[in-house]
Amino acid sequence: MNVHALPVTRRPLRHAAIVVSGLLIAFGAGGVAAKKDYLGYLTPGEFDVTQVIEPAPRKGDPRYETDRKIFRATRKLVNTPRWQLATNDVDTSRPALMRDFSCAVGVALTPENAPLTLRLISRAGADTAAQTNIAKNVYRRARPFHQDKGPVCQPVAQLADSFDYPSGHTTWGWTWALILTELAPDRAGPILRRGRAYGDSRFVCGAHNESAVEGGMLSASATMALVRTKPAFQQDLAAARDEIARLRADPATPRPEGCAAEEALVAQRVMPRLDR
């Protein structure tokens, strides 16, 4: 199965230090290959995602209590295969994301065989990350384990000084899903399902509230709507599309293994029934 439970070695940023002048993909773990900074496609101040996404739930808001119920209900997934996938998804390094989406794309993606794709997503990720981190520091919502006790799939010390809403992991994963869909549109279903599951892994993990996952997806989608209009993005997109097409057409490109098992986990319903 394409699951790699890698340790997290870098703590997420608390403040909105991710700016388009230089990307620090700091949603979680970053391997050696993930330390390079990238310029985004947007200019500072060009967009404000807090004018788009819903404010974070507060006490007295029905969404606030729903988040608490979801956190408590999903603790039953601890030590299951879906928990293992959530643990795998803690790692946000670029090589890890390429592995995570390889089954969905249909070929084994690596930094070495798809550098143009990696550069495209990293640059766009500078923009989506910047917006999510701005929103985090506007809403400053505490993570779910501060309200309710329960196991978390990564050490809470890596999360304790960063905010919940929107989810940075989800923003990053959904950015990958949106762009890979443009590069391989015939694989849109598997790619978007994997991107959705990557976000779901955050509330399965217990690191985020479910509303933060929704907020991360919307933050990424809204930011990408503007990023897509930029000529530099369109030029990089065309080059990456050619790169992915060549990889998929080349019989020598390795195919990922364990995809049936991964797809079964991705398809698993993890949202609990709250009406009973």
Short mmCIF file of C-alpha atoms in Angstrom, two decimals:
data_model
loop_
_atom_site.label_atom_id
_atom_site.label_comp_id
_atom_site.label_asym_id
_atom_site.label_seq_id
_atom_site.Cartn_x
_atom_site.Cartn_y
_atom_site.Cartn_z
CA MET A 1 0.00 0.00 0.00
CA ASN A 2 1.27 3.47 -0.83
CA VAL A 3 1.42 4.56 2.81
CA HIS A 4 4.63 5.91 4.31
CA ALA A 5 4.32 6.79 8.01
CA LEU A 6 7.23 9.22 8.10
CA PRO A 7 8.11 11.23 11.21
CA VAL A 8 7.41 14.94 11.38
CA THR A 9 10.56 16.93 12.02
CA ARG A 10 9.56 20.56 11.59
CA ARG A 11 6.93 22.49 13.50
CA PRO A 12 4.26 24.46 11.68
CA LEU A 13 4.37 28.24 11.71
CA ARG A 14 2.12 30.10 14.08
CA HIS A 15 2.29 33.46 12.37
CA ALA A 16 1.61 34.47 8.79
CA ALA A 17 5.26 34.28 7.82
CA ILE A 18 4.53 32.52 4.56
CA VAL A 19 4.53 35.30 2.01
CA VAL A 20 4.73 35.23 -1.72
CA SER A 21 8.27 36.62 -1.65
CA GLY A 22 9.44 33.19 -0.44
CA LEU A 23 7.61 30.00 0.38
CA LEU A 24 8.23 27.97 3.47
CA ILE A 25 5.95 24.97 3.07
CA ALA A 26 5.66 24.69 6.83
CA PHE A 27 2.43 22.79 7.31
CA GLY A 28 4.34 19.86 8.80
CA ALA A 29 7.29 17.68 7.96
CA GLY A 30 9.76 18.71 5.32
CA GLY A 31 12.54 16.51 4.07
CA VAL A 32 15.84 17.74 2.69
CA ALA A 33 14.34 18.10 -0.79
CA ALA A 34 11.55 20.32 0.57
CA LYS A 35 13.71 23.15 1.92
CA LYS A 36 13.91 25.26 -1.24
CA ASP A 37 11.79 28.41 -1.20
CA TYR A 38 9.62 29.43 -4.15
CA LEU A 39 8.13 32.69 -5.33
CA GLY A 40 4.37 32.68 -5.74
CA TYR A 41 2.37 33.94 -8.70
CA LEU A 42 0.48 36.64 -6.77
CA THR A 43 1.76 39.94 -5.44
CA PRO A 44 1.43 40.86 -1.74
CA GLY A 45 -1.94 42.43 -0.99
CA GLU A 46 -3.49 41.32 -4.27
CA PHE A 47 -5.96 38.99 -2.57
CA ASP A 48 -7.46 38.45 0.89
CA VAL A 49 -9.06 35.07 1.44
CA THR A 50 -10.63 36.19 4.72
CA GLN A 51 -13.14 38.10 2.59
CA VAL A 52 -14.20 34.78 1.06
CA ILE A 53 -14.18 32.01 3.66
CA GLU A 54 -16.57 31.76 6.58
CA PRO A 55 -15.20 32.92 9.95
CA ALA A 56 -14.05 30.13 12.22
CA PRO A 57 -16.79 28.64 14.41
CA ARG A 58 -17.11 30.11 17.91
CA LYS A 59 -18.78 28.90 21.08
CA GLY A 60 -22.53 29.06 20.60
CA ASP A 61 -22.23 28.42 16.86
CA PRO A 62 -23.78 25.08 15.81
CA ARG A 63 -20.65 24.36 13.77
CA TYR A 64 -18.57 24.62 16.94
CA GLU A 65 -20.48 21.83 18.67
CA THR A 66 -20.55 19.75 15.49
CA ASP A 67 -16.76 19.94 15.31
CA ARG A 68 -16.52 18.67 18.88
CA LYS A 69 -18.84 15.74 18.13
CA ILE A 70 -16.82 14.83 15.03
CA PHE A 71 -13.56 14.89 16.98
CA ARG A 72 -14.94 12.62 19.70
CA ALA A 73 -16.63 10.23 17.25
CA THR A 74 -13.58 9.81 15.02
CA ARG A 75 -11.35 8.72 17.91
CA LYS A 76 -12.75 5.23 17.23
CA LEU A 77 -10.53 5.18 14.12
CA VAL A 78 -7.36 5.08 16.23
CA ASN A 79 -5.05 2.18 15.21
CA THR A 80 -7.13 1.33 12.14
CA PRO A 81 -5.77 1.34 8.56
CA ARG A 82 -7.44 4.74 8.04
CA TRP A 83 -5.55 6.06 11.06
CA GLN A 84 -2.36 4.79 9.44
CA LEU A 85 -3.21 6.73 6.28
CA ALA A 86 -3.84 9.85 8.36
CA THR A 87 -0.46 9.36 10.02
CA ASN A 88 1.14 9.01 6.59
CA ASP A 89 -0.53 12.25 5.53
CA VAL A 90 1.14 14.22 8.32
CA ASP A 91 4.25 14.47 6.13
CA THR A 92 3.92 17.51 3.87
CA SER A 93 7.31 17.30 2.18
CA ARG A 94 7.18 17.53 -1.58
CA PRO A 95 8.49 13.98 -2.17
CA ALA A 96 5.79 12.70 0.17
CA LEU A 97 3.01 14.50 -1.72
CA MET A 98 4.33 13.12 -4.99
CA ARG A 99 4.10 9.60 -3.52
CA ASP A 100 0.66 10.31 -2.07
CA PHE A 101 -0.78 11.31 -5.45
CA SER A 102 1.06 8.74 -7.59
CA CYS A 103 -1.73 6.17 -7.50
CA ALA A 104 -4.29 8.83 -8.37
CA VAL A 105 -2.25 10.04 -11.36
CA GLY A 106 -1.33 6.51 -12.42
CA VAL A 107 2.47 6.86 -12.48
CA ALA A 108 5.13 7.07 -9.79
CA LEU A 109 5.92 10.77 -9.40
CA THR A 110 9.27 11.89 -8.00
CA PRO A 111 11.14 15.20 -7.79
CA GLU A 112 13.58 13.76 -10.31
CA ASN A 113 11.11 12.71 -13.00
CA ALA A 114 8.64 15.60 -12.64
CA PRO A 115 10.60 18.74 -11.69
CA LEU A 116 8.40 21.10 -13.72
CA THR A 117 5.29 19.78 -12.04
CA LEU A 118 6.92 20.15 -8.65
CA ARG A 119 7.96 23.72 -9.40
CA LEU A 120 4.46 24.65 -10.62
CA ILE A 121 2.72 23.29 -7.53
CA SER A 122 5.32 24.73 -5.18
CA ARG A 123 4.92 28.20 -6.66
CA ALA A 124 1.14 28.05 -6.49
CA GLY A 125 1.47 26.60 -3.00
CA ALA A 126 3.31 29.75 -1.94
CA ASP A 127 0.14 31.69 -2.69
CA THR A 128 -2.34 29.27 -1.14
CA ALA A 129 -0.16 28.85 1.96
CA ALA A 130 0.17 32.59 2.44
CA GLN A 131 -3.59 33.09 2.38
CA THR A 132 -4.32 30.25 4.79
CA ASN A 133 -1.72 31.48 7.26
CA ILE A 134 -3.17 34.98 7.15
CA ALA A 135 -6.60 33.52 7.92
CA LYS A 136 -5.20 31.41 10.75
CA ASN A 137 -3.90 34.50 12.48
CA VAL A 138 -7.13 36.40 11.95
CA TYR A 139 -9.33 33.70 13.49
CA ARG A 140 -6.81 32.17 15.94
CA ARG A 141 -8.96 29.16 16.69
CA ALA A 142 -7.59 26.51 19.06
CA ARG A 143 -7.12 22.96 17.85
CA PRO A 144 -9.68 20.29 18.84
CA PHE A 145 -7.56 18.55 21.47
CA HIS A 146 -7.62 21.75 23.51
CA GLN A 147 -11.37 21.33 23.97
CA ASP A 148 -11.72 17.55 24.23
CA LYS A 149 -9.34 14.80 25.25
CA GLY A 150 -8.43 12.16 22.75
CA PRO A 151 -5.45 10.67 20.89
CA VAL A 152 -3.83 12.57 18.01
CA CYS A 153 -1.86 10.84 15.27
CA GLN A 154 1.15 13.17 15.61
CA PRO A 155 2.86 14.64 18.68
CA VAL A 156 0.77 17.57 19.93
CA ALA A 157 4.00 19.47 20.65
CA GLN A 158 4.28 19.92 16.88
CA LEU A 159 0.85 21.58 16.82
CA ALA A 160 0.47 23.37 20.12
CA ASP A 161 1.73 26.77 19.00
CA SER A 162 -0.23 26.95 15.73
CA PHE A 163 -3.88 27.60 15.01
CA ASP A 164 -6.61 25.35 13.68
CA TYR A 165 -8.59 27.28 11.07
CA PRO A 166 -8.15 26.92 8.12
CA SER A 167 -6.12 23.73 7.87
CA GLY A 168 -2.75 24.29 6.25
CA HIS A 169 -2.29 20.59 5.48
CA THR A 170 -5.63 20.57 3.68
CA THR A 171 -4.76 23.74 1.77
CA TRP A 172 -1.52 22.14 0.57
CA GLY A 173 -3.11 18.82 -0.37
CA TRP A 174 -6.03 20.46 -2.16
CA THR A 175 -3.61 22.70 -4.09
CA TRP A 176 -1.91 19.53 -5.34
CA ALA A 177 -5.25 17.97 -6.24
CA LEU A 178 -6.52 20.99 -8.16
CA ILE A 179 -3.34 21.40 -10.20
CA LEU A 180 -2.81 17.70 -10.89
CA THR A 181 -6.39 17.56 -12.16
CA GLU A 182 -5.46 20.19 -14.75
CA LEU A 183 -2.38 18.18 -15.72
CA ALA A 184 -4.21 14.84 -16.03
CA PRO A 185 -7.92 15.67 -16.40
CA ASP A 186 -8.84 12.10 -17.33
CA ARG A 187 -7.72 11.16 -13.80
CA ALA A 188 -9.76 13.92 -12.14
CA GLY A 189 -11.89 11.54 -10.07
CA PRO A 190 -9.04 9.66 -8.36
CA ILE A 191 -6.96 12.82 -7.94
CA LEU A 192 -9.73 14.85 -6.32
CA ARG A 193 -10.75 11.91 -4.12
CA ARG A 194 -7.18 11.64 -2.86
CA GLY A 195 -7.09 15.38 -2.23
CA ARG A 196 -10.33 15.21 -0.26
CA ALA A 197 -9.04 12.24 1.74
CA TYR A 198 -5.80 14.11 2.46
CA GLY A 199 -7.89 16.82 4.10
CA ASP A 200 -10.10 14.30 5.91
CA SER A 201 -6.93 12.82 7.38
CA ARG A 202 -6.56 15.94 9.49
CA PHE A 203 -9.73 15.44 11.48
CA VAL A 204 -9.17 11.67 11.53
CA CYS A 205 -5.77 12.49 13.02
CA GLY A 206 -7.36 14.82 15.56
CA ALA A 207 -5.03 17.64 14.58
CA HIS A 208 -7.80 19.79 13.08
CA ASN A 209 -11.50 20.34 13.40
CA GLU A 210 -13.61 19.26 10.44
CA SER A 211 -14.60 22.89 9.74
CA ALA A 212 -10.89 23.73 9.40
CA VAL A 213 -10.61 21.07 6.70
CA GLU A 214 -13.51 22.62 4.80
CA GLY A 215 -11.94 26.04 5.28
CA GLY A 216 -8.61 24.82 3.92
CA MET A 217 -10.23 23.45 0.78
CA LEU A 218 -12.13 26.69 0.19
CA SER A 219 -9.06 28.81 0.90
CA ALA A 220 -7.03 26.85 -1.65
CA SER A 221 -9.82 26.89 -4.24
CA ALA A 222 -10.44 30.62 -3.90
CA THR A 223 -6.77 31.49 -4.12
CA MET A 224 -6.21 29.18 -7.07
CA ALA A 225 -9.06 30.87 -8.96
CA LEU A 226 -6.90 34.00 -9.10
CA VAL A 227 -3.58 32.19 -9.53
CA ARG A 228 -4.92 30.50 -12.68
CA THR A 229 -5.40 33.89 -14.37
CA LYS A 230 -1.69 34.72 -14.23
CA PRO A 231 0.26 34.34 -17.49
CA ALA A 232 3.28 32.97 -15.62
CA PHE A 233 1.14 30.23 -14.10
CA GLN A 234 -0.39 29.40 -17.47
CA GLN A 235 3.06 29.12 -19.03
CA ASP A 236 4.33 26.86 -16.23
CA LEU A 237 1.12 24.82 -16.40
CA ALA A 238 1.63 24.10 -20.10
CA ALA A 239 5.19 22.90 -19.48
CA ALA A 240 4.10 20.69 -16.58
CA ARG A 241 1.22 19.26 -18.62
CA ASP A 242 3.68 18.18 -21.31
CA GLU A 243 5.93 16.66 -18.65
CA ILE A 244 3.13 14.58 -17.12
CA ALA A 245 1.92 13.49 -20.56
CA ARG A 246 5.42 12.25 -21.44
CA LEU A 247 5.73 10.37 -18.15
CA ARG A 248 2.37 8.69 -18.57
CA ALA A 249 3.12 7.71 -22.16
CA ASP A 250 6.56 6.28 -21.37
CA PRO A 251 6.34 2.55 -20.56
CA ALA A 252 9.59 2.86 -18.63
CA THR A 253 7.98 5.15 -16.03
CA PRO A 254 7.40 3.07 -12.88
CA ARG A 255 3.81 2.47 -11.87
CA PRO A 256 2.92 2.79 -8.18
CA GLU A 257 2.09 -0.27 -6.13
CA GLY A 258 -0.62 -0.91 -3.57
CA CYS A 259 -3.13 1.35 -5.29
CA ALA A 260 -6.17 -0.87 -4.74
CA ALA A 261 -5.60 -0.87 -0.99
CA GLU A 262 -5.05 2.88 -0.96
CA GLU A 263 -8.18 3.55 -3.00
CA ALA A 264 -10.21 1.46 -0.56
CA LEU A 265 -9.03 3.67 2.30
CA VAL A 266 -9.62 6.85 0.30
CA ALA A 267 -13.18 5.70 -0.42
CA GLN A 268 -13.88 4.87 3.23
CA ARG A 269 -16.53 7.06 4.82
CA VAL A 270 -14.95 8.74 7.84
CA MET A 271 -17.56 11.40 8.59
CA PRO A 272 -19.54 10.00 11.51
CA ARG A 273 -23.33 9.87 11.71
CA LEU A 274 -24.25 12.53 14.24
CA ASP A 275 -28.02 12.04 14.18
CA ARG A 276 -28.01 9.00 16.42
#
